Tab-separated table of C-alpha atoms in Angstrom:
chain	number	residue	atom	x	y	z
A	1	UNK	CA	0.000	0.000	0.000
A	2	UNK	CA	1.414	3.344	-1.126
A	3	UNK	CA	1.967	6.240	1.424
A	4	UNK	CA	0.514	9.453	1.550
A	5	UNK	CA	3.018	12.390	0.567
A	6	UNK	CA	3.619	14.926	2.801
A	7	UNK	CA	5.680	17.372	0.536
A	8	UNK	CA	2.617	19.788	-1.658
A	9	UNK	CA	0.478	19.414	1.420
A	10	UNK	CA	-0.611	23.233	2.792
A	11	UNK	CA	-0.114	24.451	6.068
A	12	UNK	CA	-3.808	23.378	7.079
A	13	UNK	CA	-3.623	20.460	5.459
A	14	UNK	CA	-0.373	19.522	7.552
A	15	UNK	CA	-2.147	20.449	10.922
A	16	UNK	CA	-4.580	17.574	9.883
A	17	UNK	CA	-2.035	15.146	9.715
A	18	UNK	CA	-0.914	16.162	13.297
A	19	UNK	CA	-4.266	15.118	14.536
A	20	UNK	CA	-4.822	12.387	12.494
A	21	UNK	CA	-1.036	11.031	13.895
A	22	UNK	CA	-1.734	12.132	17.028
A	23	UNK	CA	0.891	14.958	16.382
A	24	UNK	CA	0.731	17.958	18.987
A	25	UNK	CA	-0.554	20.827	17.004
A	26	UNK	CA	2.337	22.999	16.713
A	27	UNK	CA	4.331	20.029	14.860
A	28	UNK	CA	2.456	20.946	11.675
A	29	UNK	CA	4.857	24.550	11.349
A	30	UNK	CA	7.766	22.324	12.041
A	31	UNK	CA	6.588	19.778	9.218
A	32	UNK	CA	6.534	22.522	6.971
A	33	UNK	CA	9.917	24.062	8.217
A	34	UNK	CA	11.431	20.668	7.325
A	35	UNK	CA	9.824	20.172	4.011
A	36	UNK	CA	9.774	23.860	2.149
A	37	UNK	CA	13.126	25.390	4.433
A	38	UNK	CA	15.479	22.615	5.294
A	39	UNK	CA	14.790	20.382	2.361
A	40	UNK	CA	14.570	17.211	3.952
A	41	UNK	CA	14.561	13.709	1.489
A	42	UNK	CA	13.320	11.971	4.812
A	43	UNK	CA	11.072	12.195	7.751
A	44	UNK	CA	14.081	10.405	9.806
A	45	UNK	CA	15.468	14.008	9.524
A	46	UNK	CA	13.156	15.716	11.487
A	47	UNK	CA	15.285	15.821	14.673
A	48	UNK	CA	12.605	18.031	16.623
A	49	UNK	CA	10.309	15.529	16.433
A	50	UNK	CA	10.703	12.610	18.604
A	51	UNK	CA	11.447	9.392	17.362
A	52	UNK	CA	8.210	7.893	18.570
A	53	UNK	CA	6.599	10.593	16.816
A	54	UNK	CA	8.572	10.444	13.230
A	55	UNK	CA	7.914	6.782	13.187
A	56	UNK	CA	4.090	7.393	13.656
A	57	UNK	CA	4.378	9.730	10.918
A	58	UNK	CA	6.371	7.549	8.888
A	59	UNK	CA	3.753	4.601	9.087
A	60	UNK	CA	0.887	6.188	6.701
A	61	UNK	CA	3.441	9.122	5.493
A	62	UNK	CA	6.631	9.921	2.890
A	63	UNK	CA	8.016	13.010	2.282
A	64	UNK	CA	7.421	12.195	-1.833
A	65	UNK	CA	9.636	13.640	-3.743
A	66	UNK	CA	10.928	12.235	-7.055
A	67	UNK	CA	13.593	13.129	-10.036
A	68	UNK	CA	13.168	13.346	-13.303
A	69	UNK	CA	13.552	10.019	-15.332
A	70	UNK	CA	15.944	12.417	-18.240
A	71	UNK	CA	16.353	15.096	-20.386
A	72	UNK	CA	17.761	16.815	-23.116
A	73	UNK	CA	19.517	20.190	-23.388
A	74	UNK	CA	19.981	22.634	-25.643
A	75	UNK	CA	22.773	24.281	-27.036
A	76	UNK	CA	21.655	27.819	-25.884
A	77	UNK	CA	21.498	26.298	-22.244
A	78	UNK	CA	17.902	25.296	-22.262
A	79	UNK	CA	17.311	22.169	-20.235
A	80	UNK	CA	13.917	20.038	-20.743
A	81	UNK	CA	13.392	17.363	-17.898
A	82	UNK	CA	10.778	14.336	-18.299
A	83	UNK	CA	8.531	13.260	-15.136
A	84	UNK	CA	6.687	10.216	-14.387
A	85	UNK	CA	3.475	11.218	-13.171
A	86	UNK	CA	0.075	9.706	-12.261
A	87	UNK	CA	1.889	6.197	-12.385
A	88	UNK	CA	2.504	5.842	-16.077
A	89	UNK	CA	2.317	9.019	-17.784
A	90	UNK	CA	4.691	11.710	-18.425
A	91	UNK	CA	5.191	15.422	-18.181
A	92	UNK	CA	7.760	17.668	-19.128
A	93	UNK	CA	9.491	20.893	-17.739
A	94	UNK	CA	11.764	23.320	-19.114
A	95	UNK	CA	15.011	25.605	-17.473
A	96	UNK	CA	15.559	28.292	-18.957
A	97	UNK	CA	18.751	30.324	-18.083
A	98	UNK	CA	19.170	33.702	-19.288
A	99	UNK	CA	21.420	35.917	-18.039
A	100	UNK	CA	20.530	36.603	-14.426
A	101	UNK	CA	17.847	35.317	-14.353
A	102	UNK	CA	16.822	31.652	-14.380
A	103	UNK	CA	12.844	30.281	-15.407
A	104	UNK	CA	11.044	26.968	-14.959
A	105	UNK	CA	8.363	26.432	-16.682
A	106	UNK	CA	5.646	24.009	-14.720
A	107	UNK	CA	3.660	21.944	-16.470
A	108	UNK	CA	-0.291	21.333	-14.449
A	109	UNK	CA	-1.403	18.748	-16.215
A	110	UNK	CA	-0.657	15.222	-18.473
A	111	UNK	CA	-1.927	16.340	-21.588
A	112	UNK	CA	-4.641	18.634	-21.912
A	113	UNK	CA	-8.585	18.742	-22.820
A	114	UNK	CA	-8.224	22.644	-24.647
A	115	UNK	CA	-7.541	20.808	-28.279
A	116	UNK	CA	-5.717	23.678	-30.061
A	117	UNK	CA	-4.630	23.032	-32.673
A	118	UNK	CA	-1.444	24.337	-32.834
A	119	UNK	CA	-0.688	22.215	-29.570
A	120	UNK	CA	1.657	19.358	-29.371
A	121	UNK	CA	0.230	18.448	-25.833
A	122	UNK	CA	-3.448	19.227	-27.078
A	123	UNK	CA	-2.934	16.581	-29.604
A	124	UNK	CA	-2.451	13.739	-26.505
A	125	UNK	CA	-5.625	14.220	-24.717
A	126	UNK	CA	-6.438	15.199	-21.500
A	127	UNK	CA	-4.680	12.236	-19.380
A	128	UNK	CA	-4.756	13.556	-15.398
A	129	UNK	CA	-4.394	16.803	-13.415
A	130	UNK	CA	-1.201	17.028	-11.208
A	131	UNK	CA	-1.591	16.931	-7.555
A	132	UNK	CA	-0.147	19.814	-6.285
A	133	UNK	CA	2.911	17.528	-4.880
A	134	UNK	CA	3.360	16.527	-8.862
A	135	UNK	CA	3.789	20.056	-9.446
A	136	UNK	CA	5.714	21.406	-6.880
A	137	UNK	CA	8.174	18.638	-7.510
A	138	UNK	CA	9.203	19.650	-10.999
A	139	UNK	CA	10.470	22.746	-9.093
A	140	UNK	CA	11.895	20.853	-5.745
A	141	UNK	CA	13.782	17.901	-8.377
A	142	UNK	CA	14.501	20.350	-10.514
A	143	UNK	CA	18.884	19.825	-10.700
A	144	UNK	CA	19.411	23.742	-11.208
A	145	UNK	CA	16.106	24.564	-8.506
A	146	UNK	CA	18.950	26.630	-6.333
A	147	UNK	CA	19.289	29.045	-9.370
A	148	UNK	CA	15.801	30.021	-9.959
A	149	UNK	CA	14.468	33.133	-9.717
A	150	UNK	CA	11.600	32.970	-11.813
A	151	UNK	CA	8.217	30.078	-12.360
A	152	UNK	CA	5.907	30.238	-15.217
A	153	UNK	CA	2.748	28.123	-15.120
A	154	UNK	CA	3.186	27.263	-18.712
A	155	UNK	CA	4.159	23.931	-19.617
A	156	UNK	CA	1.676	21.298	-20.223
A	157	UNK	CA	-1.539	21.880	-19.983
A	158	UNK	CA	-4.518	23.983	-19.065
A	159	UNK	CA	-3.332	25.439	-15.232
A	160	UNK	CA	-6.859	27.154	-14.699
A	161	UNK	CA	-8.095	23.839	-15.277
A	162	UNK	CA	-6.736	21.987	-12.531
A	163	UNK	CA	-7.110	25.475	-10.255
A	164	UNK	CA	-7.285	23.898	-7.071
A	165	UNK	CA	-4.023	22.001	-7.149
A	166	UNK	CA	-2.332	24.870	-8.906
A	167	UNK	CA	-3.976	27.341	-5.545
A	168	UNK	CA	-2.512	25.318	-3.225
A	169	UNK	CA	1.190	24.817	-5.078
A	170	UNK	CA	0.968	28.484	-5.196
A	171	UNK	CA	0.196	28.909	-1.497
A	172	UNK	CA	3.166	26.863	-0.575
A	173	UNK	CA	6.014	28.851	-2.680
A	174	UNK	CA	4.470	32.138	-1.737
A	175	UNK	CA	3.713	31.761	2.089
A	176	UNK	CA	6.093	32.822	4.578
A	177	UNK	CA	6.203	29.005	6.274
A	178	UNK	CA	6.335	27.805	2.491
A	179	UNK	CA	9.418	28.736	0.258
A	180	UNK	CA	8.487	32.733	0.312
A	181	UNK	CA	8.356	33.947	-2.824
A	182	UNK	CA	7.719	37.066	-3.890
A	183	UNK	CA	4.169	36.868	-6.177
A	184	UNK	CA	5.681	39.099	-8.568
A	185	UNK	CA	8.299	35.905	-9.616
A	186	UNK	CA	5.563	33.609	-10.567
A	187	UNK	CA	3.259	34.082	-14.144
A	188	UNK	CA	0.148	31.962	-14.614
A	189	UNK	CA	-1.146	30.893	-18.083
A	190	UNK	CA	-4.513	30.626	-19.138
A	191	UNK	CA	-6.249	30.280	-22.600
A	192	UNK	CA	-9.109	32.629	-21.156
A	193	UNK	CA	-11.174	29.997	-18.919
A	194	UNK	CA	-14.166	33.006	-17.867
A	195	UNK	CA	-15.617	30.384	-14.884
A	196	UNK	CA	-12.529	30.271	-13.087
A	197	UNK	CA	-10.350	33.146	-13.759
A	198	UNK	CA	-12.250	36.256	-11.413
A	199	UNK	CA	-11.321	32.762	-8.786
A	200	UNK	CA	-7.576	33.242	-9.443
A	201	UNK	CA	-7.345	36.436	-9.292
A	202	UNK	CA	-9.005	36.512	-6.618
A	203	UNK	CA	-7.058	34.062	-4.452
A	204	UNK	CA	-3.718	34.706	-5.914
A	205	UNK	CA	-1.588	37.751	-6.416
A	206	UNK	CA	0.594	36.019	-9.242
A	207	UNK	CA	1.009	37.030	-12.708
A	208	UNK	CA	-1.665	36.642	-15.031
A	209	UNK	CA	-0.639	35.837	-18.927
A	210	UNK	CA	-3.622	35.235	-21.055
A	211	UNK	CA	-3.248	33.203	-24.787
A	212	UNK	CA	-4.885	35.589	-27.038
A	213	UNK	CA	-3.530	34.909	-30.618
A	214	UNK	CA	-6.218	36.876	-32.363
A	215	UNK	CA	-8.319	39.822	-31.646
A	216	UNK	CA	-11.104	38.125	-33.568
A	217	UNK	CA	-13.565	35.841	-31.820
A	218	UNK	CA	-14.411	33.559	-35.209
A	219	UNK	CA	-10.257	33.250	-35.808
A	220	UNK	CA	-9.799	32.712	-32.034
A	221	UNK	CA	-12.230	30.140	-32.038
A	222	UNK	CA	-10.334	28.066	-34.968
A	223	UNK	CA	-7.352	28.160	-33.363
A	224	UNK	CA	-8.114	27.702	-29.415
A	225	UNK	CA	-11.679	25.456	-29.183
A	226	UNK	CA	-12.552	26.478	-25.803
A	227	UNK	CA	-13.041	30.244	-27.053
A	228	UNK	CA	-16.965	29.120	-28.046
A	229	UNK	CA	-17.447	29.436	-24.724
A	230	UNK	CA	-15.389	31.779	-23.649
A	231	UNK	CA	-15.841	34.836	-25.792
A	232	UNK	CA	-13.173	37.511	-25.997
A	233	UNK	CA	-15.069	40.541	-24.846
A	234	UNK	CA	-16.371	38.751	-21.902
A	235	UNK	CA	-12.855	37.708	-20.899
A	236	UNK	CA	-11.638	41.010	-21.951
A	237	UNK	CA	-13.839	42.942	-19.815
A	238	UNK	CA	-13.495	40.968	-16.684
A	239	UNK	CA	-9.250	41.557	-16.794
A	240	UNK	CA	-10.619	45.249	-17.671
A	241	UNK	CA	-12.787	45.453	-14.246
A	242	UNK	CA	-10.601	43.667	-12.556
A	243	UNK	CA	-8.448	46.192	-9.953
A	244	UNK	CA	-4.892	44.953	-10.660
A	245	UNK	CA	-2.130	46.588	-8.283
A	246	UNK	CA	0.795	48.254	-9.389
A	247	UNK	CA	2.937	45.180	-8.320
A	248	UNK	CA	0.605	42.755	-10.615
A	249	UNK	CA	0.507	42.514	-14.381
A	250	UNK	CA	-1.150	40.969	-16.703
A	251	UNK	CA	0.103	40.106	-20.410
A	252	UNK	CA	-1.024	38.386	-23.566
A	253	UNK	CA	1.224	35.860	-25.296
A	254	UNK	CA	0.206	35.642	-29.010
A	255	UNK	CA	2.076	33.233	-31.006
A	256	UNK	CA	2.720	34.674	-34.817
A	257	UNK	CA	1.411	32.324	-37.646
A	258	UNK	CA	2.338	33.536	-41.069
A	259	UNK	CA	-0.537	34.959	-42.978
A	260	UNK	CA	-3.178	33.830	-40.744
A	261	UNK	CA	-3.023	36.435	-37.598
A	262	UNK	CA	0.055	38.820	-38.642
A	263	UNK	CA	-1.764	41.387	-40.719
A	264	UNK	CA	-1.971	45.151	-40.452
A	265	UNK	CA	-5.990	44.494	-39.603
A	266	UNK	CA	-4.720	42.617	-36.177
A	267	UNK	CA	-2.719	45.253	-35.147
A	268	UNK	CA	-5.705	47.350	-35.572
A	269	UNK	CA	-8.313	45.171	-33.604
A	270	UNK	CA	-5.357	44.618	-31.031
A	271	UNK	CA	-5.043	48.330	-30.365
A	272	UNK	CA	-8.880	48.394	-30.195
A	273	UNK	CA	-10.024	45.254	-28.162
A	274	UNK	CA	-7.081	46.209	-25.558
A	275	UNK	CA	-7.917	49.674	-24.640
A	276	UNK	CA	-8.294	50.221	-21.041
A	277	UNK	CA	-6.465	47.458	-20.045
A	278	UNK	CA	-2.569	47.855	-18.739
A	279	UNK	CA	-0.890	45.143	-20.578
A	280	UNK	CA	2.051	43.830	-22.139
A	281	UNK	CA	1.711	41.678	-25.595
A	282	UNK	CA	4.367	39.001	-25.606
A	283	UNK	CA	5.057	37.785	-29.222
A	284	UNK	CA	5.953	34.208	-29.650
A	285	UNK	CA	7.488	32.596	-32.698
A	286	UNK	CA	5.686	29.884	-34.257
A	287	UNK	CA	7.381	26.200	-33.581
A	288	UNK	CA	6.297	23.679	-36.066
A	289	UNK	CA	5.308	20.664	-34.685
A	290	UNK	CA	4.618	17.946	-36.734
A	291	UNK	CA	1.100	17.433	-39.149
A	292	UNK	CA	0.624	20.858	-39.079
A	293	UNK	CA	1.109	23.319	-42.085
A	294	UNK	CA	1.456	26.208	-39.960
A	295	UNK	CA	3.845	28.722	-40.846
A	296	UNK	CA	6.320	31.482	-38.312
A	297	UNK	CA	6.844	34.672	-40.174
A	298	UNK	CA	10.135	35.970	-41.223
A	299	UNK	CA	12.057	38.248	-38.619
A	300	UNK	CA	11.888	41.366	-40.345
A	301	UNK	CA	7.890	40.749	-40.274
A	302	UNK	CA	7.792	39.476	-36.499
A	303	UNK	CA	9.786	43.061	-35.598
A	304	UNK	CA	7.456	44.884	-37.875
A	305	UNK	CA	4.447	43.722	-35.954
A	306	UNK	CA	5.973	44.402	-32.729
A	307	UNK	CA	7.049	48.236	-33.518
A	308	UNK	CA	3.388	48.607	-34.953
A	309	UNK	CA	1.984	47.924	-31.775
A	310	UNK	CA	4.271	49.725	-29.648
A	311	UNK	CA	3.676	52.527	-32.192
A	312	UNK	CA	-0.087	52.560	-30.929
A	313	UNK	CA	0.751	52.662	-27.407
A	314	UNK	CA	0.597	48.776	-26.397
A	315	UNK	CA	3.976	47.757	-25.282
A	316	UNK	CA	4.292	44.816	-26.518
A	317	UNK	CA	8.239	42.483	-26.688
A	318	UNK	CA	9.774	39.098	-28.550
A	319	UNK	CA	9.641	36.489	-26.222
A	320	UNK	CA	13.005	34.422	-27.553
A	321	UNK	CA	13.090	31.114	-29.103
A	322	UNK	CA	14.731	28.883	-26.635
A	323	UNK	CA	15.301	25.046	-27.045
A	324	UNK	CA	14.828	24.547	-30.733
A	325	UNK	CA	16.869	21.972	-31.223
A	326	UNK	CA	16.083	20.098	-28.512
A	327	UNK	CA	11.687	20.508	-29.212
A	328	UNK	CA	10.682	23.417	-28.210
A	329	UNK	CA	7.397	22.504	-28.879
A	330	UNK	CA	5.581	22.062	-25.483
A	331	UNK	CA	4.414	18.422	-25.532
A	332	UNK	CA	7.125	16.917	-28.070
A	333	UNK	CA	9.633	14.923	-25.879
A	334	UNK	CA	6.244	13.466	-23.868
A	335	UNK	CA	4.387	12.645	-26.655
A	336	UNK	CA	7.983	11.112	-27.561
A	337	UNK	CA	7.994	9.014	-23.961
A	338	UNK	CA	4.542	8.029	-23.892
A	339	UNK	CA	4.511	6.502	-27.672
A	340	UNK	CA	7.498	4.938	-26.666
A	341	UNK	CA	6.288	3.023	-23.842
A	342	UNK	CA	2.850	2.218	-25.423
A	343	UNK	CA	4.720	0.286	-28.179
């Protein structure tokens, strides 16, 4: 019979181990201390807990932490790790060094149920949400996780869609008995999910980044499934009414397809769909994955469409290619794994 894991558990959620043990209440801060501050692979490490005590624990309890099974890395420094998750499928995170700063990028889910189409991890399905333990231990495992200084919810799948796992992982790196970090290092990704969003803002002062990738409902719709039920101006004018802080910001990532969403009419509904709202536009290269017949744009045009909109007053940057060689692709060294092992 497997054990319960103790590491991704919340503060409250620790305090009702302690009873359920028969823990003294105050044990559950020290749990935490040991698991998010001191690091510990055991709960034989726990020296202020009495023996009697750890090995009551240690009957129905691991700490649960687990590496990744491999990876590949880039020649621009760009690491992508594969994890065994929900017994027998597999997820993937990236590390992404740049300068002084240092990025994972969490996936929240194996596969994903949004189907668009220019998705690698779309095209496996929806296969599981991650516990909040699975998710927190991409970071924990992670081999470079005493560089970081940055997380991005954007690796596989939908995070909005699994929100109460991705709450709680949240709670533990940004709580002061947690790992502490600042709100303002962590970015959430969301194709637009109108249900659930007003919840994360709400309960979370992280980053909001919102895939947008047209300005045009019908277009949208092609491209991301899930916009026939969430429409753009309702989305739009919930972030609009919403009362972001100074410290909180919310962007929209729009990946460039080459005569499809790059056109001088774009730039126009852009400018006009946005107004109001304090945003950045991110601007992602197209990666080709494979079966599809869509197209990145040339440089020159990608920097043309980026001055355009900065022009009209919406700054707006190039997120970098990182990884190519090694599939940047979300979803390409899973898929990889997974048709591997179903052989």
């Amino acid at each position: 019979m497997s054990k319960e894991r103790l590491f991704g558990k919340t503060l409250n959620e620790l305090i009702a181990v302690t009873w359920q043990t028969g823990l003294p209440g105050y044990a559950a801060k020290q749990i935490a201390d040991w698991l998010y501050k001191k690091e510990i692979q055991s709960i034989g490490e726990m020296t202020n807990i009495s023996k009697k005590m750890r090995e009551l624990l240690s009957a129905d309890y691991e700490i649960g932490l687990s590496d990744p099974v491999s990876f590949a890395e880039s020649t621009d420094g760009t690491k992508k790790y594969l994890y065994k998750v929900l017994n027998d499928k597999y997820i993937e995170t990236a590390f992404i060094p740049d300068k002084d700063r240092a990025t994972i990028c969490l996936s929240s889910q194996a596969g994903c149920k949004m189907g668009c189409l220019f998705c690698m991890t779309g095209k496996q399905g929806f296969q599981g949400n991650l516990s909040s333990n699975e998710i927190l231990n991409q970071f924990r495992s992670l081999p470079e996780y005493s560089r970081l200084t940055n997380i991005v919810y954007m690796g596989m799948g939908e995070p909005l869609d699994n929100l109460p796992e991705v709450l709680k992982s949240l709670e533990i790196l940004t709580s002061s008995w947690g790992y502490a970090w600042s709100p303002t290092r962590i970015t959430v990704s969301t194709v637009g999910m109108i249900d659930v969003i007003k919840e994360f803002l709400d309960k979370s002062r992280c980053h909001l980044a919102v895939s947008l990738h047209s300005p045009f409902d019908e277009e949208r719709r092609k491209l991301m499934p899930v916009q026939r039920n969430n429409k753009l101006k309702e989305l739009l004018e919930l972030i609009r009414n919403f009362d972001f802080n100074s410290q909180r910001r919310v962007s929209f990532e729009y990946i460039l397809f080459e005569g499809l969403n790059d056109t001088p009419l774009h730039i126009n509904e852009l400018v006009r769909v946005l107004n109001g709202i304090k945003c950045r536009i991110n601007i992602i290269r197209y990666h080709s994955i494979p079966g599809l017949v869509y197209q990145s744009p040339d440089n020159k045009s990608v920097i043309d469409f980026k001055e355009a909109l900065n022009a009209k007053g919406i700054l707006t940057t190039i997120r970098a290619s990182r990884g190519v060689d090694i599939g940047a692709a979300c979803g390409l060294l899973s898929t990889k794994e997974q048709n591997k092992t179903n052989k």
